[in-house]
Coordinates of C-alpha atoms and ligand atoms in Angstrom, one line a residue:
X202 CA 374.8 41.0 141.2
X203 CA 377.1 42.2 138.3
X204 CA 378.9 45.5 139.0
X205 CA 379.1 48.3 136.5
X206 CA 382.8 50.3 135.8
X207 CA 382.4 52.9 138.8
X208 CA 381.5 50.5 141.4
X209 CA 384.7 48.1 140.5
X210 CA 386.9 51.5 140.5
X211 CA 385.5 52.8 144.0
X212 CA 385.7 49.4 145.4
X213 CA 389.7 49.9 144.8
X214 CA 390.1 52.8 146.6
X215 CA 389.8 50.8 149.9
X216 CA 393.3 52.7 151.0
X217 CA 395.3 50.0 149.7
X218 CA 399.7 50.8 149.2
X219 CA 400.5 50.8 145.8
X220 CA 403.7 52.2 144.8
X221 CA 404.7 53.2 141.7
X222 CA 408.2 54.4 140.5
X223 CA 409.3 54.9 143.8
X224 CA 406.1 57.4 144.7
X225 CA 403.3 56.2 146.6
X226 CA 400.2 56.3 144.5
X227 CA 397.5 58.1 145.5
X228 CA 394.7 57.0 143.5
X229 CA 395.1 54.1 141.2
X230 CA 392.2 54.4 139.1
X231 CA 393.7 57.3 137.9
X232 CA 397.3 56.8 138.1
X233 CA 398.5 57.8 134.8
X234 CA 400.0 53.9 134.1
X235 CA 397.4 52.5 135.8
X236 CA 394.2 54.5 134.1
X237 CA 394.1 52.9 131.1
X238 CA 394.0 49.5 132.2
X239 CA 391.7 50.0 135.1
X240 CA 389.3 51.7 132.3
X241 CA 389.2 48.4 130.2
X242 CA 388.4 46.6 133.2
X243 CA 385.7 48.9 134.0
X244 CA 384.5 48.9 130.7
X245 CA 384.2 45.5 130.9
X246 CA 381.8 46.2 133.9
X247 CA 380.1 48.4 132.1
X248 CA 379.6 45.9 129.4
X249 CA 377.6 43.6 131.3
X250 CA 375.2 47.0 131.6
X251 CA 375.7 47.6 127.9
X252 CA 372.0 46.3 125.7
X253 CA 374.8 45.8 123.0
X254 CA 377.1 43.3 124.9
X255 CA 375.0 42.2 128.1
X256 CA 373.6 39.3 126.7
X257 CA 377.3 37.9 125.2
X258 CA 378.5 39.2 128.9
X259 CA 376.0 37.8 130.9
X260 CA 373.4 35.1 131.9
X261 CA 370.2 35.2 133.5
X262 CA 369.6 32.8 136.8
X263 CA 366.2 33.8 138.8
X264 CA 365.4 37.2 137.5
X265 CA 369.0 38.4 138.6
X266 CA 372.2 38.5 136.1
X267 CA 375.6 37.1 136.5
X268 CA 378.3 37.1 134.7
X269 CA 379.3 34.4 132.6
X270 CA 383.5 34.2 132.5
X271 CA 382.6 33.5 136.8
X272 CA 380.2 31.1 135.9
X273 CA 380.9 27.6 137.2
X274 CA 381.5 25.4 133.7
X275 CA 378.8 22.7 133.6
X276 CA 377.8 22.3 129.8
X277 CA 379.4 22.4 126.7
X278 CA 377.3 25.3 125.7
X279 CA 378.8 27.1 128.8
X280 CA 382.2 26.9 127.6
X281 CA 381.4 28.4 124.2
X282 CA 379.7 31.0 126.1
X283 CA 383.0 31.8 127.8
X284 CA 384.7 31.6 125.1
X285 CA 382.8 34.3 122.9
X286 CA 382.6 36.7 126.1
X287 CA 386.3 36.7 126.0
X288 CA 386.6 37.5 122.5
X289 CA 383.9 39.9 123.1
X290 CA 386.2 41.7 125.8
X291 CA 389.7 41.7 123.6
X292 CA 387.7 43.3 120.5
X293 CA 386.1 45.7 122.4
X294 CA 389.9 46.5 124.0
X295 CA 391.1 46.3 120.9
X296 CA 394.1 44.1 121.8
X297 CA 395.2 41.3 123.8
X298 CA 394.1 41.6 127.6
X299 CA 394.5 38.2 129.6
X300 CA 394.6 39.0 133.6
X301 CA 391.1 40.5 134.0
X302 CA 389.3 38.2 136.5
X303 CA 388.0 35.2 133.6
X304 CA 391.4 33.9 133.2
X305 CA 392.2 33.9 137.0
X306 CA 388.8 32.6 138.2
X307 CA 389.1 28.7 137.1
X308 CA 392.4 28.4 139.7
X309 CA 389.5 28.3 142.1
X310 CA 387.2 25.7 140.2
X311 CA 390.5 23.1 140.4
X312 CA 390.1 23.6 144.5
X313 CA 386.5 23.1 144.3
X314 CA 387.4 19.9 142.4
X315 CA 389.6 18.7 145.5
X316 CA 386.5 18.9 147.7
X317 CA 387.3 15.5 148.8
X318 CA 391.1 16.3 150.1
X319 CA 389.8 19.5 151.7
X320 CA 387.4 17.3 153.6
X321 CA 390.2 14.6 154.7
X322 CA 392.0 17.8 156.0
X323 CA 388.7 19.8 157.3
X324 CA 385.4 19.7 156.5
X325 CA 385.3 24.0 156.6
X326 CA 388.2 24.2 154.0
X327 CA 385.6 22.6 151.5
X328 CA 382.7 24.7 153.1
X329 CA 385.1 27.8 152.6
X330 CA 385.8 26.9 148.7
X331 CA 382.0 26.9 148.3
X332 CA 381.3 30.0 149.6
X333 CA 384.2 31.6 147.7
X334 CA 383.0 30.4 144.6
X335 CA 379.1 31.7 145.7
X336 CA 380.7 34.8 146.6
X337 CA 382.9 35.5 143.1
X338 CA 379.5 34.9 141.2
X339 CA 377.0 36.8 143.1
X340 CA 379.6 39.9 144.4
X341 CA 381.5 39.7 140.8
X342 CA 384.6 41.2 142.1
X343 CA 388.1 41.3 140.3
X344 CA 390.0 38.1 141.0
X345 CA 393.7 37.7 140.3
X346 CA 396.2 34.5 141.3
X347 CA 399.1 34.8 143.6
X348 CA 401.2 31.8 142.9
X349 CA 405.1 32.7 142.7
X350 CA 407.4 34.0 145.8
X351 CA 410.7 35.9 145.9
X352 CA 411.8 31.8 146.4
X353 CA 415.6 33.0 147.3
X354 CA 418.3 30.4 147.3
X355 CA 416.6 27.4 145.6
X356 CA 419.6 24.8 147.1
X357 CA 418.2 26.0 150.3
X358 CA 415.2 25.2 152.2
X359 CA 413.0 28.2 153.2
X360 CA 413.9 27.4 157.3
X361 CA 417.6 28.2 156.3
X362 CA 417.3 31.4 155.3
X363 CA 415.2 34.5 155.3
X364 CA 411.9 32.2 156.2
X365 CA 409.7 35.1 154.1
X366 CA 411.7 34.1 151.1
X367 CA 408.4 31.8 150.8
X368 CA 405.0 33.2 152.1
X369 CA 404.0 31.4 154.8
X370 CA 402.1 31.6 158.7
X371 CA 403.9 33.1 161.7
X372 CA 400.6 33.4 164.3
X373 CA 397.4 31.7 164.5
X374 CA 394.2 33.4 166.3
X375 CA 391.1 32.4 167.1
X376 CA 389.7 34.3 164.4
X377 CA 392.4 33.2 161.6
X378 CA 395.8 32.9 160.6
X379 CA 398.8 35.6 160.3
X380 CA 401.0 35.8 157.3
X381 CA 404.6 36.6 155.9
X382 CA 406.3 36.9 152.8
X383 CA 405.7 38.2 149.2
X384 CA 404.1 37.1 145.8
X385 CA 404.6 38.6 142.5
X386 CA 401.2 39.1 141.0
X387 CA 400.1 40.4 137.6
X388 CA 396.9 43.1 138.3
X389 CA 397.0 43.0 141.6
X390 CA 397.1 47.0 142.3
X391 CA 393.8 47.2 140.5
X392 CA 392.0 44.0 141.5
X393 CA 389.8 43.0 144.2
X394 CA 391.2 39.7 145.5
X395 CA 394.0 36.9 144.9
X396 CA 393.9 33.2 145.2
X397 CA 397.3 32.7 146.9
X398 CA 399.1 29.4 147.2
X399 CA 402.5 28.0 147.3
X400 CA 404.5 27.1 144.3
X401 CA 406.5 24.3 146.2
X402 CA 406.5 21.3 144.9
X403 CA 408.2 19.0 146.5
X404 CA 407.2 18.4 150.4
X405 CA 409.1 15.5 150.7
X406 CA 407.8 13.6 153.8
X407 CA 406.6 16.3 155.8
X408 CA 402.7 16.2 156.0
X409 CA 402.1 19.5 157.6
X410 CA 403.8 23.0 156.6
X411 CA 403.5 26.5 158.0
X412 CA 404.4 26.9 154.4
X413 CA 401.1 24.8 152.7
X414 CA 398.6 27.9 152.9
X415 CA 396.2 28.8 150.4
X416 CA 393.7 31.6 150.7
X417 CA 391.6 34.4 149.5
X418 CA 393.7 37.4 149.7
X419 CA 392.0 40.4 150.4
X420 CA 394.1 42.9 148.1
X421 CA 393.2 46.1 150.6
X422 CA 394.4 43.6 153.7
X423 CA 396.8 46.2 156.0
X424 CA 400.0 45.1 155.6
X425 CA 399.7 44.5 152.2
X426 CA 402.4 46.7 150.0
X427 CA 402.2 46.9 145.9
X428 CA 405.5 47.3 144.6
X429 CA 404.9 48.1 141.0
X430 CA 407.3 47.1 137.5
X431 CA 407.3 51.0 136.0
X432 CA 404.2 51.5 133.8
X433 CA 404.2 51.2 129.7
X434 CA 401.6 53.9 129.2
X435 CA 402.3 57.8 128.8
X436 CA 406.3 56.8 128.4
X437 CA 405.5 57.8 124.9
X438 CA 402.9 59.1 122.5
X439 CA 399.8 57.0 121.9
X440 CA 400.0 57.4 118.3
X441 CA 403.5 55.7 117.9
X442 CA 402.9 53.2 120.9
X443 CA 399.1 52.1 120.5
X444 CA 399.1 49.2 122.6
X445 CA 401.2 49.9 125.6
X446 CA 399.2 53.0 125.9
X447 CA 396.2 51.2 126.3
X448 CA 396.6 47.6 127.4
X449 CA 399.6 47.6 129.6
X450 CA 398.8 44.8 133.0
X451 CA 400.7 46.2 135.5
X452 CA 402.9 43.4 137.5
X453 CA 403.8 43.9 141.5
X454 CA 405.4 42.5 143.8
X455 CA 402.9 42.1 146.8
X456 CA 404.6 42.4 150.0
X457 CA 402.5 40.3 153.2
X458 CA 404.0 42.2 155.6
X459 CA 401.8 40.6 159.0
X460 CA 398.9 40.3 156.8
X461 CA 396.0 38.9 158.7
X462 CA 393.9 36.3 157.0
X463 CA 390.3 35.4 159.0
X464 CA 389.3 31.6 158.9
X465 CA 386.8 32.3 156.2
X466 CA 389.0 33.1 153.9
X467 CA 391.8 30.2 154.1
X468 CA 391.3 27.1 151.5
X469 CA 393.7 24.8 152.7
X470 CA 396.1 25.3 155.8
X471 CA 399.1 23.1 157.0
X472 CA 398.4 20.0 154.9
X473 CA 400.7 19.7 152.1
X474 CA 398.4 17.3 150.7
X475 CA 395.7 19.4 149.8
X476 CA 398.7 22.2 148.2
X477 CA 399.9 19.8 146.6
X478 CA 396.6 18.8 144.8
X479 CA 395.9 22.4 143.8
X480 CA 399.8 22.5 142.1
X481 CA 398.5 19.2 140.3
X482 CA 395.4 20.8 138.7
X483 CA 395.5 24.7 138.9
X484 CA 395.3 24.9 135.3
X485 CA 393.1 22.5 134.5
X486 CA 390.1 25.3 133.7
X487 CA 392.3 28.7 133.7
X488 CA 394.5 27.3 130.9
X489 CA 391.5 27.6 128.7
X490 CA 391.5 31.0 128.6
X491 CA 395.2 31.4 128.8
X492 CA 395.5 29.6 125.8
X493 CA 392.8 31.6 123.8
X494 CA 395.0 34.9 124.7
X495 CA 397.3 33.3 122.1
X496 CA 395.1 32.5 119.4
X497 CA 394.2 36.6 119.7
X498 CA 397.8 37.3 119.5
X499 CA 398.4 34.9 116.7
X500 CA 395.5 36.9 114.7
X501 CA 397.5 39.8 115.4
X502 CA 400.3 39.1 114.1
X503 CA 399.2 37.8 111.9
X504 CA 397.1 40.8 110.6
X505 CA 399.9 42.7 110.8
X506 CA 401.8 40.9 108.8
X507 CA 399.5 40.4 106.3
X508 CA 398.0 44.0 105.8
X509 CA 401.8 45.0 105.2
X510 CA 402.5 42.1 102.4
X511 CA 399.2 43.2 100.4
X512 CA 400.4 46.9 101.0
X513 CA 403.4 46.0 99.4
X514 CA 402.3 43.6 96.3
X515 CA 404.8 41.0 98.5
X516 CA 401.7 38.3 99.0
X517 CA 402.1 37.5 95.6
X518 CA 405.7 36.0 96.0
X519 CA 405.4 32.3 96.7
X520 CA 408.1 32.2 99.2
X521 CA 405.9 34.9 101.2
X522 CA 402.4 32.8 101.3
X523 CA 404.6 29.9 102.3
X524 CA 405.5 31.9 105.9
X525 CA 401.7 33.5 105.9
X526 CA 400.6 29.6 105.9
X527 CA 403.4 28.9 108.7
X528 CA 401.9 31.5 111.0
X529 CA 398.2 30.2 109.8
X530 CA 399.2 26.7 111.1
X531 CA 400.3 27.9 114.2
X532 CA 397.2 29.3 114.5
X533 CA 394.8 26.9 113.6
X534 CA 396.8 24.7 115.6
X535 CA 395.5 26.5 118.8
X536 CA 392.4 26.9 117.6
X537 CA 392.6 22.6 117.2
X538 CA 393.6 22.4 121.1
X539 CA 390.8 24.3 121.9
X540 CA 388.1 23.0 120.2
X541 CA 388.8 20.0 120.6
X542 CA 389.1 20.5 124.0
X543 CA 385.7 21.2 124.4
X544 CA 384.6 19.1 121.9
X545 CA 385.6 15.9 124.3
X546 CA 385.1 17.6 127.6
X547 CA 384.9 15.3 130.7
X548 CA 383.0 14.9 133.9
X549 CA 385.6 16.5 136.8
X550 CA 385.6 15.0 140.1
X551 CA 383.0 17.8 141.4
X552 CA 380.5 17.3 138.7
X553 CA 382.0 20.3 136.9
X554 CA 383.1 20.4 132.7
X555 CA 386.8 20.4 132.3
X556 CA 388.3 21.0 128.9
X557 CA 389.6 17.5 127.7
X558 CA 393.3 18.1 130.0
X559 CA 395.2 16.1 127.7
X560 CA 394.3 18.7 124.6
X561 CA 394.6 21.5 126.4
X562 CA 397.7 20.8 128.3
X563 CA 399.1 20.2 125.0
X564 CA 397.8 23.3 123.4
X565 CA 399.1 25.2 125.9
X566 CA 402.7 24.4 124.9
X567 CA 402.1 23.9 121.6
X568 CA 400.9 27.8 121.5
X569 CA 403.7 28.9 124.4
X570 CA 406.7 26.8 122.5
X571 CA 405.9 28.1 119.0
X572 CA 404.9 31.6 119.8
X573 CA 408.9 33.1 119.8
X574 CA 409.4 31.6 116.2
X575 CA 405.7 32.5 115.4
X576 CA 406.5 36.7 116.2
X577 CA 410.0 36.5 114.5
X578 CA 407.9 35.2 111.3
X579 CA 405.4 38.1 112.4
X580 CA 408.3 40.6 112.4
X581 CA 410.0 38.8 109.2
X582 CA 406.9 39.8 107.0
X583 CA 406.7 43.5 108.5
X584 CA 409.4 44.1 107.2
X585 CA 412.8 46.2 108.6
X586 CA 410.8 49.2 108.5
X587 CA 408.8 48.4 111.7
X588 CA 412.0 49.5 113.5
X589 CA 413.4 52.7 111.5
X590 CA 410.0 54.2 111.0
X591 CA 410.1 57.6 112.5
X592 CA 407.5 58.8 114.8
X593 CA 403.9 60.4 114.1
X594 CA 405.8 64.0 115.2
X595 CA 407.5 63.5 112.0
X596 CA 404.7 62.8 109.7
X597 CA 402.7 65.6 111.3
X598 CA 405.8 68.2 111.1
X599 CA 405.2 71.1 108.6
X600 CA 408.3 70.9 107.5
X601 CA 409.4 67.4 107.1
X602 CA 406.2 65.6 107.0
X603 CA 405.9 66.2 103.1
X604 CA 408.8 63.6 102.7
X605 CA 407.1 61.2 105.2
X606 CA 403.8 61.6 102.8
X607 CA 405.8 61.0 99.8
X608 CA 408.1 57.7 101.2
X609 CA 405.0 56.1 102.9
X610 CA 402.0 56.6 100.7
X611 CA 402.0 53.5 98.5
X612 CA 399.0 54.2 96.5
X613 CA 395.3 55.9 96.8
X614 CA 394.4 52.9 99.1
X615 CA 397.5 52.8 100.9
X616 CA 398.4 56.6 102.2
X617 CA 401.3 57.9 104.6
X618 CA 399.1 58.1 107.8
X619 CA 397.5 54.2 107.3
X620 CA 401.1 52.8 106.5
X621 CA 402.4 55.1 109.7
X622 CA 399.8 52.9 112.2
X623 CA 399.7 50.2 111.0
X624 CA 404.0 50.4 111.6
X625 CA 403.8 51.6 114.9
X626 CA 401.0 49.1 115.7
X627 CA 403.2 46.1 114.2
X628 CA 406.2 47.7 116.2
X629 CA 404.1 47.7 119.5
X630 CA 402.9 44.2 118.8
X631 CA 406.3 42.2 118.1
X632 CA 409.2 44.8 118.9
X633 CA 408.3 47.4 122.1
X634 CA 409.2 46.7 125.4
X635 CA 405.8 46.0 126.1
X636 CA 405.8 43.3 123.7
X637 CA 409.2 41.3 125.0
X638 CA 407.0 41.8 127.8
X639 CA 403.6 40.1 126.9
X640 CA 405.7 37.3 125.1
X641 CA 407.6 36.6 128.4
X642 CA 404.5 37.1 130.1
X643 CA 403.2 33.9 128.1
X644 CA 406.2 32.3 128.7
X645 CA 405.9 32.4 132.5
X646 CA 402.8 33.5 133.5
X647 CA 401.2 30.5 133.9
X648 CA 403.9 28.5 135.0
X649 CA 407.0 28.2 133.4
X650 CA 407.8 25.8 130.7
X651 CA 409.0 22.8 132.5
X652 CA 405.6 22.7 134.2
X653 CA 403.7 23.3 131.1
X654 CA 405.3 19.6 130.0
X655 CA 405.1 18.4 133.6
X656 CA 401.2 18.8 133.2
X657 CA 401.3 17.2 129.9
X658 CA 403.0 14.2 131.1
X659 CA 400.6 13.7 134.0
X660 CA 397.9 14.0 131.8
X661 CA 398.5 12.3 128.5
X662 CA 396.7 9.2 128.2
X663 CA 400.1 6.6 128.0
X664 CA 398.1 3.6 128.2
X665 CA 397.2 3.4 124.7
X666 CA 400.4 3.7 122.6
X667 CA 401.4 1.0 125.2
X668 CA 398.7 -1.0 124.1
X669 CA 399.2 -0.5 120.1
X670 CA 403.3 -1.1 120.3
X671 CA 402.7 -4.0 122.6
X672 CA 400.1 -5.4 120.0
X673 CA 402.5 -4.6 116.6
X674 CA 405.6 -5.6 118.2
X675 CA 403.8 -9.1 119.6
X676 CA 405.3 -8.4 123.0
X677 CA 404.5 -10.9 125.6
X678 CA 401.8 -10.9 128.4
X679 CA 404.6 -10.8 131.0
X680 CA 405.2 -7.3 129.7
X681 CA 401.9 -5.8 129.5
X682 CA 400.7 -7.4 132.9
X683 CA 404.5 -5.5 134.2
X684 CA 404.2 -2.5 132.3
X685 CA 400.7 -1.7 133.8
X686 CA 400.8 -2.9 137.3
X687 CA 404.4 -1.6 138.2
X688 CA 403.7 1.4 136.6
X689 CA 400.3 2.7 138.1
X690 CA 400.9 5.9 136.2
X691 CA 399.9 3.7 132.7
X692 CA 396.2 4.9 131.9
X693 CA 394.6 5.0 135.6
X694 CA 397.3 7.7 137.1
X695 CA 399.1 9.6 134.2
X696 CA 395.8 9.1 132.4
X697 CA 393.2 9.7 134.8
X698 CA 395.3 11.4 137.2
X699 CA 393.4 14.8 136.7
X700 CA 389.8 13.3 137.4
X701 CA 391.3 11.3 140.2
X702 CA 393.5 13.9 142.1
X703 CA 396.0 11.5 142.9
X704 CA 398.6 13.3 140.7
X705 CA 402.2 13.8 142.4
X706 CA 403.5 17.0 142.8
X707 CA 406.1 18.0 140.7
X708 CA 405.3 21.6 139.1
X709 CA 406.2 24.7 139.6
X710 CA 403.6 27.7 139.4
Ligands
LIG1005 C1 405.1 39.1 133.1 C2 404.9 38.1 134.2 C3 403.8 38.1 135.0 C4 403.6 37.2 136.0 N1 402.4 37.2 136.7 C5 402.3 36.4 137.7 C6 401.0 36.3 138.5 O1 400.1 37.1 138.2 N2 400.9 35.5 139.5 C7 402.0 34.7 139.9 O2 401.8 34.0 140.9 N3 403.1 34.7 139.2 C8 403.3 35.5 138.2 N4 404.5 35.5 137.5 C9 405.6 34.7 138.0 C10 405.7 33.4 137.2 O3 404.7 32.5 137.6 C11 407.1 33.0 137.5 O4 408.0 33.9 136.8 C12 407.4 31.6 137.0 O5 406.6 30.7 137.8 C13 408.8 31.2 137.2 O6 409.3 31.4 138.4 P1 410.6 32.3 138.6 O7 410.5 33.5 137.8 O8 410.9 32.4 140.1 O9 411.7 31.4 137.9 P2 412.7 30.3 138.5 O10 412.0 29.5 139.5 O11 413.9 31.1 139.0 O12 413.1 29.5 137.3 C14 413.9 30.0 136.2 C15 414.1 28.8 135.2 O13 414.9 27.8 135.9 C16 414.5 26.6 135.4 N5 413.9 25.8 136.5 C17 413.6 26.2 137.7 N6 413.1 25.2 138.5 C18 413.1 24.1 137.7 C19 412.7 22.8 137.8 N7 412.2 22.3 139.0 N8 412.8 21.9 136.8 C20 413.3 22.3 135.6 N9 413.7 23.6 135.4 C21 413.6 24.5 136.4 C22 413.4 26.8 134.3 O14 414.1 27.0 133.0 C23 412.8 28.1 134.8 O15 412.1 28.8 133.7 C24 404.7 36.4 136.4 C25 405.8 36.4 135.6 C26 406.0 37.2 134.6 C27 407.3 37.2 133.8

């Protein structure tokens, strides 16, 4: 059953504690920060209602609808699917909005992947994963990920100070398990539920950890407390701040205060085997859709920068196309990753289709690395005037706005108010706090750099440059016959290490 906007915004007034500024907040969906976002995700409820959008939104299975960013990824054709849903969603929101359930939802297709480590551990873990995943499709709530803890002293372990520094169990019941500790999670206040795992990643001999829990966190849990980063919207007017009016994702840090988690609902418990599988190959689907945030922000930008060279008669300098084809590189260089990620999609471990890892591993920091340098060429082409522009007060004012008219209109096309927005939508997209926040937002939010390579590594097929440098240089058998048996990482682990699951720990978020 797909919900519509005013189902997903009662189902979050389940009494939940969210503060906000220091005040507890009363009713989130409309919270003054919160409001606009929780209207986009509505709306994009509402859009699996809408005759316009339902059929880019949703698919048809047995004369009921479902929708298709939940949908488990089978066929090429579903993945292109997803794809245009989610481009469907950030044009209709008019911006970049990347923690709305699609992007979140794959975590849980990596566990459902690892069905054969849930089993060594218990057969219900694997039972539980398949029910979640039944349950996300046919209930369509709002699923966020819960990955990263307070962490504390990192020279420490967890046992030698403040224990909640990580989450982890303090009680076990008949009916399920107690927990402690805290998570920071982006959307949480306004979403449904949270996959929530560890970020440790190296167990070192110990096979069982109160610490190795993974489950489906019930966001209105008692105990649960939302402590909120202050809000971008209604810090100032809409007209001069577009974007962080409307599109702001709220981050909090959710404290597990004795949160109480029922058997149903726990993926993986004690067994650091099976957490450290689902650090291996969290990304494996949700980076997908991570990545394709950028390629919308890389449009932006360069849009932006664009619509203010034209205005100005600077696209005809050579020097200026030269930096317009830099940021179009960039771009078509993510649009490559994905693509071709698809394009050579292979069979996972649970009969599921996973973007080629390799390609999209390597997307992702391709797109993550470059997109710093890629908003500095942004704000280059904009232009100093993105920053001294004076508000829309000014332009408006009866007595001062005729010298805004006369200093911004460039010609009949080009008048004061158009050259005013599109200003203060550049300045929202590449100078505002809210954007250092979205671009540190891509820089950590799915795991911070060193993991973005540390995925890359374990996933790059290393066999064959082997093979092609062994063959030109005219090495010797000896060497090939050591280089692939003492190093089982050469083309079965490194290479196949995503299909097979036997990847090593060693990520972070
Ligand atoms: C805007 C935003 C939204 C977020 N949303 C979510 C969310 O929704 N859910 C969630 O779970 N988390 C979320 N996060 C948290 C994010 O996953 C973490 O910030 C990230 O994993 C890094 O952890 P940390 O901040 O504790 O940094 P630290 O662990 O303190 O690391 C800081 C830096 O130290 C270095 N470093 C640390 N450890 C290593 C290592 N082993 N090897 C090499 N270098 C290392 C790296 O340079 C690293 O970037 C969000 C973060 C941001 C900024």
């Amino acid at each position: 059953m797909i919900r519509n906007g005013d189902e997903y915004r009662d189902s979050i007034r389940d009494g939940r504690e969210v503060w906000m500024d220091g005040e507890k907040v009363k009713d989130v969906p409309t919270h003054p920060m919160f409001k606009p976002i929780v209207d986009i995700r509505a709306r994009i409820y509402d859009m699996q209602h809408d005759p316009q959008t339902r059929d880019d939104m949703t698919y048809e299975e047995d004369g009921d609808r479902f929708a298709i960013g939940l949908k488990l990824p089978r066929t090429h054709q579903d993945w292109h699917d997803k794809r245009a849903a989610t481009d469907k969603v950030m044009d209709d929101a008019g911006g970049v909005v990347t923690r709305v359930g699609d992007e979140t939802v794959g975590e849980m297709w990596s566990l459902y992947d690892g069905q054969d480590v849930l089993n060594e551990v218990d057969p219900q873990f694997s039972e539980n994963i398949r029910n979640h995943i039944d349950r996300v499709i046919t209930q369509d709530p709002f699923h966020v990920s819960a990955n990263t803890d307070p962490k504390g002293d990192r020279s420490k372990a967890p046992q030698d100070q403040d224990p909640d520094m990580l989450l982890h169990v303090v009680k076990e019941t008949d009916q399920g398990v107690v927990v402690r500790g805290a998570k920071y999670e982006t959307a949480a206040p306004y979403a449904n539920q949270a996959f929530t795992k560890p970020t440790i990643a190296n167990w070192g001999n110990s096979e069982l950890s109160d610490y190795a829990v993974g489950f489906i966190c019930d966001l209105g849990s008692p105990g649960i407390r939302m402590i909120c980063r202050t809000g971008f919207a209604g810090r100032a007017p809409a007209e001069d701040y577009p974007l962080s009016n409307r599109l702001d994702e709220v981050d909090a840090l959710v404290v597990f205060d004795n949160v109480f988690v029922p058997w149903e609902n726990l993926l993986f418990y004690r067994h650091t085997r099976a957490a450290t599988f689902i650090r291996a190959t969290l990304h494996r689907y949700s980076a997908f859709a991570f990545v394709q945030r950028i390629l919308r922000m890389a449009d932006l930008m360069i849009g932006a920068a664009l619509f203010n060279v034209r205005q100005t008669g600077l696209d005809k300098q050579p020097a200026v196309q030269e930096k317009l084809a830099q940021l179009a590189v960039y771009r078509e260089g993510i649009h490559a990753h994905l693509t071709a990620a698809i394009a050579t999609a292979e069979k996972s471990p649970g009969d599921l289709l996973m973007p080629n890892p390799s390609l999209l591993y390597s997307g992702r920091v391709h797109a993550c690395t470059q997109l710093p340098a890629m908003a500095h060429i942004a704000r280059e082409l904009c232009g100093g005037q993105i920053c001294v522009t004076p508000d829309a007060s000014s332009f408006q004012h009866a007595e001062i706005g005729k010298w805004m008219k006369k200093f911004y209109s460039i010609n009949e096309d080009w008048i004061a108010e158009d050259r005013r927005k599109l200003l203060a939508f550049a300045r929202d997209l590449l100078n505002s706090d809210y954007a250092g926040h979205r671009l540190t937002f891509q820089l950590f939010a799915q795991s911070p750099p060193f993991a973005h390579l540390a995925a890359v590594y374990r996933n790059f097929d290393w066999h064959e440059p082997l093979r092609c440098a062994h063959k030109a240089a005219n090495l010797s058998e000896a060497v090939w016959s050591e280089a692939t048996a003492s190093d089982s990482s050469v083309g079965q682990l490194f290479g196949g290490a995503a299909a097979s699951g036997k990847t090593p720990a060693s990520s972070n978020a």
